[in-house]
Amino acid sequence: KFEEKHFKYIIVGGGIAAGHAAREFTRKGLQPGELAIISKEGVAPYERPVLSKSYLFPNGAARLPSFHVCVGDDEKERQLPQWYVNKGIELFLGTEVVKADLASRTLTVANGRIFMYRILIIATGSEAIKLTDFGVQGAHAKNIFHLREISDADELVKGMKRKKKGKAVVIGGGYIGLEVASAMRINDFEVSMVYPEPWFMHGLFTPAIASFYEKYFSDKGIKLFKGTVVVGFETASNEEVKIVKLKNGQVLLADVVVVGIGGRPLTTLFKGQVQEEQGGIKTNGLFRTSVPDVYAVGDVATFPVKRYGDLRRVEHVDHARKSAGHAVGAIKASEDGKSIGEYDYLPSFNSSYFDLSWCFYGDNVGEPMMFWDKSTPSTTKPKFVTY
Ligand code: FDA
Ligand code: NAD
């Protein structure tokens, strides 16, 4: 039905890594018509973190085009859809790749069109894990939301408008759980959080950090249900969620439920064709996969962390940006018969809730030492460092 499309470079996925890779290509030298980005999302690459924060705010909520990649770096660099046109980069939006054949270097998209490439960058990111994946009773009910893409955020915003100042149950004590619980509270919802661990952000926060943040959340009126999970939902006659049943026997009333129980890297298209490790696509320190001319970056890549001597997958923006830049640097250098050094990554994560924010660098090892600003936590501007 369609003519085959040929490109020198194709990026599958149109998220943060794709946007930053495109920018690096243009910096290193790109001819019009050489690069295509194929994305199942309907909009040009944007800074995903906004979705669980200011996108949900009751006043002055962020909306596109204000947070297209790379807004955080330099306003002038913001990659609006026209930027791709100006650079001769073809954006295929609302276009899902449904088949990848790495041996013949072809990709097939949902409408049957075939794309061929010389070099492929896999940047498919992650998908949200759902309670329906585990067959939790009633998990298909209306007003149960997940958050990964802008279309999910739009659904959540609509749900919040329908159930203004209602009861919100946030499931999961990780990144999404904390950020969304805070945003829902700012919207005057009565918020409860449910998570299986003894404290939230369990893998990252020390008990002392967690006790500060949990107190802060409780003081804001958020109820914390720890050490338990959801076993089922009950609905009203209109199929909207009404009751959340916990394993410990408690039941919570709910108008809106948001589930943030982790992400799963999107590797299915490439299964059996490329080496995998830790659920991701295994790469070397230049983000080359086991297949020649195929690179993987961002959430999907399992890469060597030089300073710790192991392999890891990192699901955060800093790495999505830097891995994309590094892969493009490696591609362009190899075209000139050169090489660049291996990726040397210092893990870096961040988050923000209410008027607080934190940054984490490095690895979570050893005995924590905490340095408090003397007036923390009674001050309105608490501050501390943990080493
Ligand atoms: P990303 O998910 O950004 O992009 C993948 C793209 O590929 C998507 O557009 C998807 O539709 C597309 N795709 C997938 N399969 C496809 C197919 N078959 N065909 C076509 N397209 C396909 N991190 C952080 O450090 N600080 C923060 O504050 C936040 N906040 C945050 C909030 C929310 C709500 C989420 C969901 C995530 C964060 N993160 C974060 C994590 C961060 O956003 C994440 O690590 C990066 O977006 C990863 O970038 P990628 O480009 O790898 O994937
Ligand atoms: P997460 O891995 O941060 O947290 C998952 C949480 O789910 C766990 O802490 C646990 O409390 C909980 N959980 C697991 N199984 C459960 C169950 N059956 N019932 C109840 N709770 C359960 O994942 P997330 O918060 O869903 O985030 C998804 C992705 O988005 C991740 O890749 C994350 O890194 C990314 N993200 C990052 C940021 C940031 O860096 N600031 C912000 C939002 C999202």
Coordinates of C-alpha atoms and ligand atoms in Angstrom, one line a residue:
K1 CA 0.0 0.0 0.0
F2 CA 2.8 2.4 0.9
E3 CA 6.2 3.0 -0.5
E4 CA 9.1 1.8 1.7
K5 CA 10.8 4.6 3.6
H6 CA 14.6 4.6 3.8
F7 CA 16.6 6.6 6.3
K8 CA 20.3 6.6 7.4
Y9 CA 19.2 6.7 11.0
I10 CA 16.0 5.7 12.7
I11 CA 15.1 6.2 16.3
V12 CA 12.2 4.0 17.5
G13 CA 10.4 5.8 20.3
G14 CA 9.8 9.5 20.6
G15 CA 10.5 10.3 24.3
I16 CA 13.3 12.0 26.2
A17 CA 16.2 10.0 24.8
A18 CA 14.9 10.4 21.2
G19 CA 14.6 14.1 21.5
H20 CA 18.1 14.5 23.0
A21 CA 19.6 12.1 20.4
A22 CA 18.0 14.3 17.7
R23 CA 19.6 17.4 19.2
E24 CA 23.0 15.7 19.4
F25 CA 22.8 14.6 15.7
T26 CA 22.1 18.2 14.6
R27 CA 25.1 19.4 16.7
K28 CA 27.4 16.8 15.2
G29 CA 26.2 17.3 11.6
L30 CA 23.0 15.9 10.1
Q31 CA 21.8 16.2 6.5
P32 CA 18.1 16.8 5.8
G33 CA 16.3 13.5 5.3
E34 CA 18.9 11.4 7.2
L35 CA 17.0 10.9 10.5
A36 CA 13.5 9.7 11.3
I37 CA 11.9 9.3 14.7
I38 CA 8.9 6.9 14.9
S39 CA 6.8 7.4 18.0
K40 CA 3.5 5.9 19.1
E41 CA 2.8 9.1 21.0
G42 CA 0.9 11.9 19.1
V43 CA 3.2 14.7 20.1
A44 CA 6.9 15.6 19.6
P45 CA 9.3 14.5 22.3
Y46 CA 8.7 16.3 25.6
E47 CA 10.1 16.3 29.2
R48 CA 8.1 13.4 30.7
P49 CA 8.7 14.4 34.4
V50 CA 6.3 17.3 34.1
L51 CA 3.4 14.8 33.8
S52 CA 3.4 13.8 37.5
K53 CA 4.1 17.3 38.7
S54 CA 3.0 20.7 37.3
Y55 CA 0.9 19.0 34.6
L56 CA -1.5 18.1 37.4
F57 CA -1.5 21.5 39.3
P58 CA -4.9 23.2 39.8
N59 CA -3.5 26.6 38.7
G60 CA -1.1 27.5 36.0
A61 CA -0.7 23.8 35.0
A62 CA 2.1 23.1 32.4
R63 CA 0.8 22.3 28.9
L64 CA 2.6 21.7 25.7
P65 CA 4.4 23.3 23.9
S66 CA 6.0 24.7 27.1
F67 CA 7.8 21.5 28.0
H68 CA 9.0 20.0 24.7
V69 CA 12.6 18.6 24.9
C70 CA 15.0 20.3 25.8
V71 CA 13.3 23.0 27.8
G72 CA 15.3 22.4 30.9
D73 CA 18.6 23.3 29.2
D74 CA 18.0 26.5 27.2
E75 CA 14.7 28.1 26.2
K76 CA 16.1 28.8 22.8
E77 CA 16.8 25.1 22.3
R78 CA 13.3 24.0 22.8
Q79 CA 12.4 21.5 20.1
L80 CA 8.9 22.4 19.0
P81 CA 7.5 20.3 16.1
Q82 CA 8.8 23.0 13.7
W83 CA 12.4 22.5 14.9
Y84 CA 12.3 19.0 13.4
V85 CA 11.0 20.4 10.1
N86 CA 13.7 23.0 10.1
K87 CA 16.4 20.4 10.6
G88 CA 15.1 18.0 8.0
I89 CA 14.2 15.4 10.6
E90 CA 11.1 13.4 9.9
L91 CA 8.8 12.8 12.9
F92 CA 6.3 10.0 12.4
L93 CA 3.9 10.6 15.3
G94 CA 1.0 8.4 16.4
T95 CA 2.9 5.6 14.6
E96 CA 3.6 2.4 16.5
V97 CA 6.3 0.0 15.3
V98 CA 4.7 -3.4 15.5
K99 CA 7.5 -5.5 14.0
A100 CA 11.2 -5.2 14.0
D101 CA 13.5 -7.4 11.9
L102 CA 17.0 -6.6 12.8
A103 CA 18.5 -9.0 10.3
S104 CA 16.9 -7.3 7.3
R105 CA 17.0 -3.8 9.0
T106 CA 13.3 -3.3 8.6
L107 CA 10.6 -1.9 10.8
T108 CA 6.9 -2.3 10.2
V109 CA 4.4 0.1 11.6
A110 CA 0.8 -0.4 12.5
N111 CA -0.6 0.7 9.2
G112 CA 1.7 -1.7 7.3
R113 CA 4.3 0.8 6.1
I114 CA 7.9 -0.5 6.1
F115 CA 10.9 1.6 7.2
M116 CA 14.5 0.6 6.4
Y117 CA 17.6 2.0 8.2
R118 CA 21.3 1.8 8.2
I119 CA 21.6 2.5 11.9
L120 CA 18.9 2.0 14.5
I121 CA 18.6 3.5 17.9
I122 CA 16.1 1.8 20.2
A123 CA 14.6 4.3 22.6
T124 CA 11.2 2.7 23.5
G125 CA 11.4 3.5 27.2
S126 CA 9.1 1.7 29.7
E127 CA 5.4 1.0 30.2
A128 CA 3.5 1.2 33.5
I129 CA 3.0 -2.0 35.3
K130 CA -0.8 -2.4 35.9
L131 CA -2.7 -4.2 38.7
T132 CA -4.7 -5.9 35.9
D133 CA -1.4 -7.6 34.9
F134 CA -1.8 -9.6 38.2
G135 CA -5.5 -10.1 37.9
V136 CA -6.4 -8.0 40.9
Q137 CA -10.2 -8.1 41.3
G138 CA -12.0 -5.1 40.0
A139 CA -8.8 -3.5 38.6
H140 CA -10.5 -2.6 35.3
A141 CA -12.9 -0.2 37.1
K142 CA -13.4 3.3 35.8
N143 CA -11.3 6.1 37.5
I144 CA -8.3 3.8 38.1
F145 CA -5.4 5.6 36.4
H146 CA -1.8 4.9 35.4
L147 CA 0.7 7.5 34.4
R148 CA 3.3 7.1 31.6
E149 CA 2.4 9.1 28.6
I150 CA 0.7 12.5 28.0
S151 CA -2.5 10.7 27.0
D152 CA -2.6 9.0 30.5
A153 CA -2.0 12.4 32.2
D154 CA -4.9 13.8 30.2
E155 CA -7.2 11.0 31.3
L156 CA -6.1 11.6 34.9
V157 CA -6.8 15.3 34.7
K158 CA -10.3 14.6 33.3
G159 CA -10.9 12.2 36.2
M160 CA -9.7 14.8 38.7
K161 CA -12.1 17.4 37.2
R162 CA -15.0 14.9 37.4
K163 CA -14.3 14.1 41.0
K164 CA -13.1 17.5 42.3
K165 CA -11.9 17.5 45.9
G166 CA -12.9 13.8 46.2
K167 CA -11.1 10.9 47.8
A168 CA -8.0 9.7 46.1
V169 CA -6.1 6.5 46.8
V170 CA -2.6 6.4 45.5
I171 CA -1.1 2.9 45.2
G172 CA 2.7 2.6 45.3
G173 CA 5.3 4.3 47.5
G174 CA 7.8 5.0 44.7
Y175 CA 8.4 8.0 42.5
I176 CA 4.9 8.3 40.9
G177 CA 3.2 7.5 44.2
L178 CA 4.8 10.4 46.1
E179 CA 4.7 13.0 43.3
V180 CA 1.1 12.2 42.4
A181 CA -0.1 12.0 46.0
S182 CA 1.4 15.5 46.5
A183 CA -0.2 16.9 43.3
M184 CA -3.6 15.4 44.3
R185 CA -3.4 16.9 47.8
I186 CA -2.5 20.3 46.2
N187 CA -5.8 19.8 44.3
D188 CA -7.6 19.4 47.6
F189 CA -8.3 15.7 47.3
E190 CA -8.4 13.7 50.5
V191 CA -5.4 11.5 49.8
S192 CA -4.4 8.0 51.1
M193 CA -1.3 6.2 50.0
V194 CA -0.9 2.4 50.1
Y195 CA 2.5 0.6 49.7
P196 CA 4.0 -2.7 50.8
E197 CA 7.2 -1.4 52.3
P198 CA 7.8 -0.2 55.9
W199 CA 8.5 3.3 54.5
F200 CA 8.1 5.0 51.2
M201 CA 10.9 5.3 48.6
H202 CA 12.2 2.3 50.4
G203 CA 15.1 1.4 48.0
L204 CA 16.5 4.9 48.2
F205 CA 15.5 6.7 51.4
T206 CA 17.2 5.8 54.6
P207 CA 14.9 5.5 57.6
A208 CA 15.8 9.0 58.8
I209 CA 15.1 10.6 55.4
A210 CA 11.9 8.6 55.1
S211 CA 10.7 9.6 58.5
F212 CA 11.2 13.3 57.6
Y213 CA 9.3 13.0 54.4
E214 CA 6.5 10.7 55.8
K215 CA 5.9 13.3 58.6
Y216 CA 5.8 16.0 56.0
F217 CA 3.3 14.2 54.0
S218 CA 1.2 13.3 57.1
D219 CA 1.3 17.0 58.2
K220 CA -0.1 17.9 54.8
G221 CA -3.0 15.6 55.5
I222 CA -2.0 12.5 53.5
K223 CA -2.9 9.2 55.2
L224 CA -0.2 6.5 54.8
F225 CA -1.1 2.8 54.8
K226 CA 2.2 1.0 54.9
G227 CA 3.2 -2.7 54.8
T228 CA 0.1 -3.7 52.8
V229 CA -1.1 -4.1 49.2
V230 CA -4.4 -3.8 47.4
V231 CA -6.3 -7.0 46.9
G232 CA -9.3 -5.8 45.1
F233 CA -11.7 -2.9 44.2
E234 CA -15.5 -2.6 44.4
T235 CA -17.4 -0.5 42.0
A236 CA -20.6 1.5 42.0
S237 CA -23.4 0.6 39.6
N238 CA -21.8 2.9 37.0
E239 CA -18.7 0.8 37.1
E240 CA -16.7 3.6 38.8
V241 CA -14.3 2.6 41.5
K242 CA -15.8 3.1 45.0
I243 CA -13.9 0.9 47.5
V244 CA -10.3 -0.2 47.7
K245 CA -9.7 -3.4 49.7
L246 CA -6.4 -3.9 51.4
K247 CA -4.7 -7.2 52.3
N248 CA -4.6 -6.2 56.0
G249 CA -8.4 -6.1 56.0
Q250 CA -8.8 -2.3 55.8
V251 CA -11.1 -0.7 53.2
L252 CA -10.7 2.8 51.8
L253 CA -13.3 4.8 50.0
A254 CA -12.1 6.1 46.6
D255 CA -13.4 8.4 43.9
V256 CA -10.1 8.3 42.0
V257 CA -7.2 5.7 42.2
V258 CA -3.8 6.3 40.8
V259 CA -1.5 3.2 40.4
G260 CA 2.3 3.7 40.4
I261 CA 3.8 0.2 41.0
G262 CA 6.8 0.4 38.7
G263 CA 7.8 0.4 35.1
R264 CA 8.7 -2.4 32.6
P265 CA 11.2 -1.7 29.8
L266 CA 9.6 -2.1 26.3
T267 CA 11.9 -4.7 24.7
T268 CA 9.2 -7.0 23.2
L269 CA 9.8 -6.0 19.6
F270 CA 13.4 -7.2 19.8
K271 CA 13.0 -10.4 21.8
G272 CA 15.2 -13.2 20.5
Q273 CA 17.1 -10.9 18.2
V274 CA 19.3 -9.1 20.6
Q275 CA 21.0 -10.0 23.8
E276 CA 19.1 -9.0 27.0
E277 CA 20.2 -8.5 30.6
Q278 CA 18.3 -7.5 33.7
G279 CA 15.1 -7.1 31.6
G280 CA 16.7 -4.6 29.3
I281 CA 18.7 -4.6 26.1
K282 CA 22.4 -5.3 26.8
T283 CA 24.8 -2.7 25.5
N284 CA 28.5 -1.8 25.8
G285 CA 29.8 1.5 27.1
L286 CA 29.0 3.1 23.7
F287 CA 25.3 1.8 23.8
R288 CA 26.0 -0.7 21.0
T289 CA 23.8 -3.8 21.3
S290 CA 24.8 -7.3 20.4
V291 CA 23.6 -6.6 16.8
P292 CA 25.8 -4.4 14.5
D293 CA 24.5 -0.9 13.9
V294 CA 21.8 -1.3 16.6
Y295 CA 22.0 1.0 19.7
A296 CA 19.8 1.1 22.7
V297 CA 19.5 4.1 25.1
G298 CA 17.4 5.4 28.0
D299 CA 15.2 3.2 30.1
V300 CA 15.6 0.1 27.8
A301 CA 19.4 -0.1 27.9
T302 CA 21.3 -2.3 30.4
F303 CA 24.8 -0.8 30.3
P304 CA 28.1 -1.0 32.2
V305 CA 28.4 1.4 35.0
K306 CA 32.2 1.9 34.9
R307 CA 32.7 3.3 38.3
Y308 CA 30.9 0.4 40.1
G309 CA 32.0 -2.3 37.7
D310 CA 28.6 -3.7 37.1
L311 CA 25.7 -3.6 34.6
R312 CA 22.6 -1.6 35.3
R313 CA 19.4 -0.2 33.9
V314 CA 18.5 3.3 34.9
E315 CA 15.0 4.7 34.6
H316 CA 15.7 8.4 35.0
V317 CA 15.9 11.5 32.7
D318 CA 19.5 12.4 33.4
H319 CA 20.6 9.0 32.0
A320 CA 18.1 9.1 29.1
R321 CA 19.6 12.4 28.0
K322 CA 23.3 11.5 28.5
S323 CA 23.0 8.0 27.1
A324 CA 21.3 9.4 23.9
G325 CA 24.1 12.0 23.6
H326 CA 26.8 9.4 24.1
A327 CA 25.3 6.9 21.6
V328 CA 25.1 9.6 18.9
G329 CA 28.7 10.7 19.7
A330 CA 29.8 7.1 19.2
I331 CA 27.9 6.7 15.9
K332 CA 29.3 10.0 14.5
A333 CA 32.8 9.2 15.6
S334 CA 32.8 5.7 14.1
E335 CA 31.7 7.3 10.7
D336 CA 34.9 9.3 10.8
G337 CA 36.9 6.1 11.7
K338 CA 37.3 7.4 15.3
S339 CA 36.1 6.3 18.7
I340 CA 35.0 8.0 21.9
G341 CA 35.5 6.9 25.5
E342 CA 33.1 4.6 27.3
Y343 CA 30.1 6.1 29.1
D344 CA 31.2 7.0 32.6
Y345 CA 28.0 7.5 34.5
L346 CA 27.4 8.9 38.0
P347 CA 23.9 7.9 38.8
S348 CA 21.7 10.9 39.5
F349 CA 18.0 11.1 40.4
N350 CA 15.7 13.8 41.6
S351 CA 12.2 14.4 42.7
S352 CA 9.9 17.1 44.1
Y353 CA 6.8 17.3 46.2
F354 CA 4.9 20.3 47.7
D355 CA 7.7 22.8 48.3
L356 CA 10.4 20.2 48.8
S357 CA 12.9 18.7 46.4
W358 CA 15.9 16.4 46.6
C359 CA 18.8 15.1 44.5
F360 CA 20.6 11.8 44.8
Y361 CA 24.0 11.1 43.4
G362 CA 26.0 7.9 43.3
D363 CA 25.2 4.5 44.9
N364 CA 23.3 3.6 48.0
V365 CA 26.0 1.9 50.2
G366 CA 27.5 2.1 53.6
E367 CA 26.3 3.7 56.9
P368 CA 24.4 6.9 56.3
M369 CA 25.5 10.1 58.0
M370 CA 23.0 12.8 58.2
F371 CA 23.8 16.5 58.4
W372 CA 20.8 18.7 59.4
D373 CA 20.3 22.4 59.2
K374 CA 19.9 23.0 63.0
S375 CA 16.3 24.3 62.6
T376 CA 15.1 21.3 60.5
P377 CA 12.5 20.0 60.7
S378 CA 10.6 22.8 62.6
T379 CA 11.6 25.5 60.1
T380 CA 9.5 26.3 57.1
K381 CA 12.7 25.8 55.0
P382 CA 14.0 22.4 56.1
K383 CA 17.3 21.4 54.7
F384 CA 19.6 18.3 55.1
V385 CA 22.3 16.3 53.4
T386 CA 22.9 12.6 53.8
Y387 CA 26.3 11.1 52.9
Ligands
FDA1 P1 10.4 7.5 27.2 O1 9.4 6.7 28.0 O2 10.6 8.9 27.6 O3 10.1 7.4 25.7 C1 9.8 6.2 25.0 C2 8.9 6.6 23.8 O4 8.9 5.4 23.0 C3 7.5 6.9 24.1 O5 7.1 8.1 23.4 C4 6.7 5.7 23.6 O6 5.4 6.0 23.2 C5 7.6 5.3 22.5 N1 7.4 3.9 22.1 C6 7.4 2.8 22.8 N2 7.2 1.7 22.1 C7 7.0 2.1 20.8 C8 6.8 1.4 19.6 N3 6.7 0.1 19.5 N4 6.6 2.2 18.5 C9 6.8 3.6 18.5 N5 7.0 4.2 19.7 C10 7.2 3.5 20.8 N6 12.9 10.8 35.8 C11 13.7 11.7 36.5 O7 14.9 11.5 36.5 N7 13.1 12.7 37.2 C12 11.7 12.9 37.2 O8 11.2 13.8 37.8 C13 10.9 11.9 36.4 N8 9.6 12.0 36.4 C14 8.8 11.1 35.7 C15 7.4 11.3 35.7 C16 6.7 10.3 35.1 C17 5.2 10.5 35.1 C18 7.3 9.2 34.4 C19 6.4 8.2 33.7 C20 8.6 9.1 34.4 C21 9.4 10.1 35.1 N9 10.8 10.0 35.1 C22 11.6 10.9 35.8 C23 11.5 8.9 34.3 C24 11.9 9.4 33.0 O9 10.8 10.1 32.4 C25 12.3 8.2 32.1 O10 13.4 7.6 32.6 C26 12.6 8.7 30.7 O11 11.5 9.3 30.1 C27 13.2 7.6 29.8 O12 13.4 8.1 28.5 P2 13.3 7.2 27.3 O13 13.4 8.1 26.1 O14 14.1 6.0 27.5 O15 11.8 6.7 27.3
NAD2 P1 8.9 2.8 41.4 O1 9.7 1.6 41.0 O2 9.5 4.1 41.7 O3 7.9 2.4 42.6 C1 7.1 1.3 42.6 C2 6.5 1.2 44.0 O4 5.4 0.4 43.8 C3 7.3 0.5 45.0 O5 8.0 1.4 45.8 C4 6.3 -0.1 45.9 O6 6.0 0.7 46.9 C5 5.1 -0.2 45.1 N1 4.5 -1.5 44.8 C6 5.0 -2.5 44.0 N2 4.1 -3.5 43.9 C7 2.9 -3.1 44.5 C8 1.7 -3.6 44.8 N3 1.3 -4.8 44.3 N4 0.8 -2.9 45.5 C9 1.1 -1.7 46.0 N5 2.3 -1.1 45.8 C10 3.2 -1.8 45.1 O7 7.8 3.0 40.1 P2 6.8 4.1 39.8 O8 6.7 5.1 40.9 O9 5.6 3.5 39.3 O10 7.5 4.9 38.6 C11 7.4 4.3 37.3 C12 8.6 4.7 36.5 O11 8.6 6.1 36.4 C13 10.0 4.4 37.1 O12 10.8 4.1 36.1 C14 10.4 5.6 37.8 O13 11.8 5.7 37.8 C15 9.9 6.7 36.8 N6 9.6 7.9 37.5 C16 10.7 8.6 38.0 C17 10.4 9.8 38.6 C18 11.6 10.6 39.2 O14 12.7 10.2 38.9 N7 11.4 11.7 39.9 C19 9.1 10.3 38.8 C20 8.1 9.6 38.3 C21 8.3 8.4 37.7

